Amino acid sequence: MSNTSKAIHAWRKIIGPEWVNMSKEEIHLAETTSFFTTQTVKAILYPKNTDEVSRCVKIANQYLIPIYPISCGKNWGYGSKVPVTTDSVIIDLSRMNQILELNEKLAYVIIEPGVTQSQLFSYLEEKTSGTLWLDTVASSPHTSLIGNAMERGHGTTPYCDRISHCCHLQVVLPNGEIIDTGYGAFPNCKTKNLDSWGLGPAISH
Ligand SMILES: Cc1cc2nc3c(=O)[nH]c(=O)nc-3n(C[C@H](O)[C@H](O)[C@H](O)COP(=O)(O)OP(=O)(O)OC[C@H]3O[C@@H](n4cnc5c(N)ncnc54)[C@H](O)[C@@H]3O)c2cc1C
């Protein structure tokens, strides 16, 4: 069995066979963007939580399969879902689309990577009656906030610089280890969702 087949087998066991997409049509779409590319895609994985992401990454590491993470994969015109390395497996995080916490007083939310601009805009409108609102960017409402932050995206107000206003990222490293950035490393720290720097080196800026 090839390394790819072994990895596919392991991923099916971790996230369920229905979340390992090898459909020719979907893969062709994932290899296509608005300019010419040659990178190919082996499969698309749809983990549903951080633990599954971590376990999938460990398998990729074990079998030396290149991976490419996307949150919603709708970055049309800038590469869409096309990975940077050929023969990659895409890890699509769009199933992780929960808004986990809203703090209206301190004006922050905790979100998963698949949360879209449209979703957060509607959520804030419903939950805060206009006290808080989302400064969106000019792309599709169905693009993610985390994908935009990863690209150092910009909205339009003084809070426009996305990554500068992100705190406490939970990150899966290439070896599958899960880390919390900033003061997120200290679970009981009360400022972990307000102060992005924390102690020691910062990786989110
Ligand atoms: C017409 C148009 C207008 C736009 N206007 C603006 C604008 O005004 N301002 C602006 O800032 N942007 C703009 N953009 C860019 C775009 O909106 C954002 O970058 C978008 O939010 C991407 O969301 P996505 O979920 O589709 O990202 P994805 O396609 O999922 O990801 C984008 C990139 O981030 C990486 N990435 C995504 N999620 C993760 C993750 N969880 N972990 C690690 N890496 C990750 C991916 O590998 C990829 O390289 C525009 C785009 C279009 C097409």
mmCIF file of C-alpha atoms and ligand atoms in Angstrom, residues 68-78 80-81 93 113 117 136-140 142-155 162, ligand 1:
data_model
loop_
_atom_site.group_PDB
_atom_site.id
_atom_site.type_symbol
_atom_site.label_atom_id
_atom_site.label_comp_id
_atom_site.label_asym_id
_atom_site.label_seq_id
_atom_site.Cartn_x
_atom_site.Cartn_y
_atom_site.Cartn_z
ATOM 1 C CA TYR A 68 -3.069 22.792 3.000
ATOM 2 C CA PRO A 69 -5.541 24.266 5.525
ATOM 3 C CA ILE A 70 -8.530 26.303 4.430
ATOM 4 C CA SER A 71 -11.281 27.813 6.560
ATOM 5 C CA CYS A 72 -13.962 28.350 3.894
ATOM 6 C CA GLY A 73 -11.808 28.235 0.735
ATOM 7 C CA LYS A 74 -13.585 31.105 -1.029
ATOM 8 C CA ASN A 75 -10.607 33.350 -1.604
ATOM 9 C CA TRP A 76 -11.583 33.715 -5.241
ATOM 10 C CA GLY A 77 -9.081 35.506 -7.423
ATOM 11 C CA TYR A 78 -6.311 35.000 -4.863
ATOM 12 C CA SER A 80 -9.233 29.860 -4.092
ATOM 13 C CA LYS A 81 -8.579 26.413 -2.549
ATOM 14 C CA LEU A 93 -12.223 23.607 8.467
ATOM 15 C CA PRO A 113 -12.245 28.894 11.859
ATOM 16 C CA GLN A 117 -18.567 37.226 7.901
ATOM 17 C CA THR A 136 -16.618 43.341 7.090
ATOM 18 C CA VAL A 137 -14.240 43.146 4.130
ATOM 19 C CA ALA A 138 -15.270 43.409 0.489
ATOM 20 C CA SER A 139 -15.239 39.691 -0.358
ATOM 21 C CA SER A 140 -18.103 37.197 -0.231
ATOM 22 C CA HIS A 142 -19.367 33.383 3.017
ATOM 23 C CA THR A 143 -15.625 33.862 3.551
ATOM 24 C CA SER A 144 -14.174 33.233 6.993
ATOM 25 C CA LEU A 145 -12.830 35.714 9.514
ATOM 26 C CA ILE A 146 -9.903 33.468 10.397
ATOM 27 C CA GLY A 147 -8.855 32.991 6.741
ATOM 28 C CA ASN A 148 -8.912 36.774 6.415
ATOM 29 C CA ALA A 149 -6.866 37.239 9.604
ATOM 30 C CA MET A 150 -4.310 34.661 8.405
ATOM 31 C CA GLU A 151 -3.821 36.786 5.297
ATOM 32 C CA ARG A 152 -3.482 39.991 7.357
ATOM 33 C CA GLY A 153 -6.786 41.200 5.933
ATOM 34 C CA HIS A 154 -8.206 44.692 6.398
ATOM 35 C CA GLY A 155 -11.712 46.020 6.941
ATOM 36 C CA ARG A 162 -7.785 41.706 11.626
HETATM 37 C C1 LIG B 1 -13.692 40.091 -4.499
HETATM 38 C C2 LIG B 1 -12.851 39.996 -3.250
HETATM 39 C C3 LIG B 1 -12.722 41.111 -2.448
HETATM 40 C C4 LIG B 1 -11.917 41.052 -1.303
HETATM 41 N N1 LIG B 1 -11.804 42.155 -0.515
HETATM 42 C C5 LIG B 1 -11.041 42.140 0.593
HETATM 43 C C6 LIG B 1 -10.907 43.303 1.436
HETATM 44 O O1 LIG B 1 -11.507 44.346 1.213
HETATM 45 N N2 LIG B 1 -10.088 43.206 2.517
HETATM 46 C C7 LIG B 1 -9.429 42.059 2.812
HETATM 47 O O2 LIG B 1 -8.726 42.025 3.806
HETATM 48 N N3 LIG B 1 -9.556 40.937 2.053
HETATM 49 C C8 LIG B 1 -10.328 40.960 0.953
HETATM 50 N N4 LIG B 1 -10.433 39.825 0.172
HETATM 51 C C9 LIG B 1 -9.722 38.612 0.590
HETATM 52 C C10 LIG B 1 -10.665 37.591 1.261
HETATM 53 O O3 LIG B 1 -11.845 38.145 1.599
HETATM 54 C C11 LIG B 1 -10.226 37.038 2.557
HETATM 55 O O4 LIG B 1 -8.926 36.771 2.714
HETATM 56 C C12 LIG B 1 -11.188 35.901 2.956
HETATM 57 O O5 LIG B 1 -11.697 36.253 4.200
HETATM 58 C C13 LIG B 1 -10.713 34.541 2.887
HETATM 59 O O6 LIG B 1 -11.635 33.696 3.560
HETATM 60 P P1 LIG B 1 -11.700 32.162 3.216
HETATM 61 O O7 LIG B 1 -12.380 31.484 4.328
HETATM 62 O O8 LIG B 1 -12.257 31.961 1.854
HETATM 63 O O9 LIG B 1 -10.142 31.846 3.247
HETATM 64 P P2 LIG B 1 -9.394 30.516 2.810
HETATM 65 O O10 LIG B 1 -9.433 30.404 1.323
HETATM 66 O O11 LIG B 1 -9.980 29.407 3.595
HETATM 67 O O12 LIG B 1 -7.940 30.816 3.292
HETATM 68 C C14 LIG B 1 -7.197 31.938 2.860
HETATM 69 C C15 LIG B 1 -5.709 31.674 3.178
HETATM 70 O O13 LIG B 1 -5.519 31.562 4.585
HETATM 71 C C16 LIG B 1 -5.029 30.265 4.932
HETATM 72 N N5 LIG B 1 -5.859 29.775 6.045
HETATM 73 C C17 LIG B 1 -7.207 29.807 6.102
HETATM 74 N N6 LIG B 1 -7.644 29.309 7.244
HETATM 75 C C18 LIG B 1 -6.554 28.923 7.938
HETATM 76 C C19 LIG B 1 -6.383 28.322 9.202
HETATM 77 N N7 LIG B 1 -7.442 28.046 9.982
HETATM 78 N N8 LIG B 1 -5.130 28.047 9.614
HETATM 79 C C20 LIG B 1 -4.063 28.360 8.832
HETATM 80 N N9 LIG B 1 -4.160 28.943 7.617
HETATM 81 C C21 LIG B 1 -5.401 29.220 7.171
HETATM 82 C C22 LIG B 1 -5.236 29.385 3.706
HETATM 83 O O14 LIG B 1 -4.251 28.387 3.604
HETATM 84 C C23 LIG B 1 -5.169 30.391 2.566
HETATM 85 O O15 LIG B 1 -3.833 30.604 2.187
HETATM 86 C C24 LIG B 1 -11.237 39.857 -0.962
HETATM 87 C C25 LIG B 1 -11.412 38.727 -1.767
HETATM 88 C C26 LIG B 1 -12.207 38.790 -2.896
HETATM 89 C C27 LIG B 1 -12.370 37.559 -3.731
#
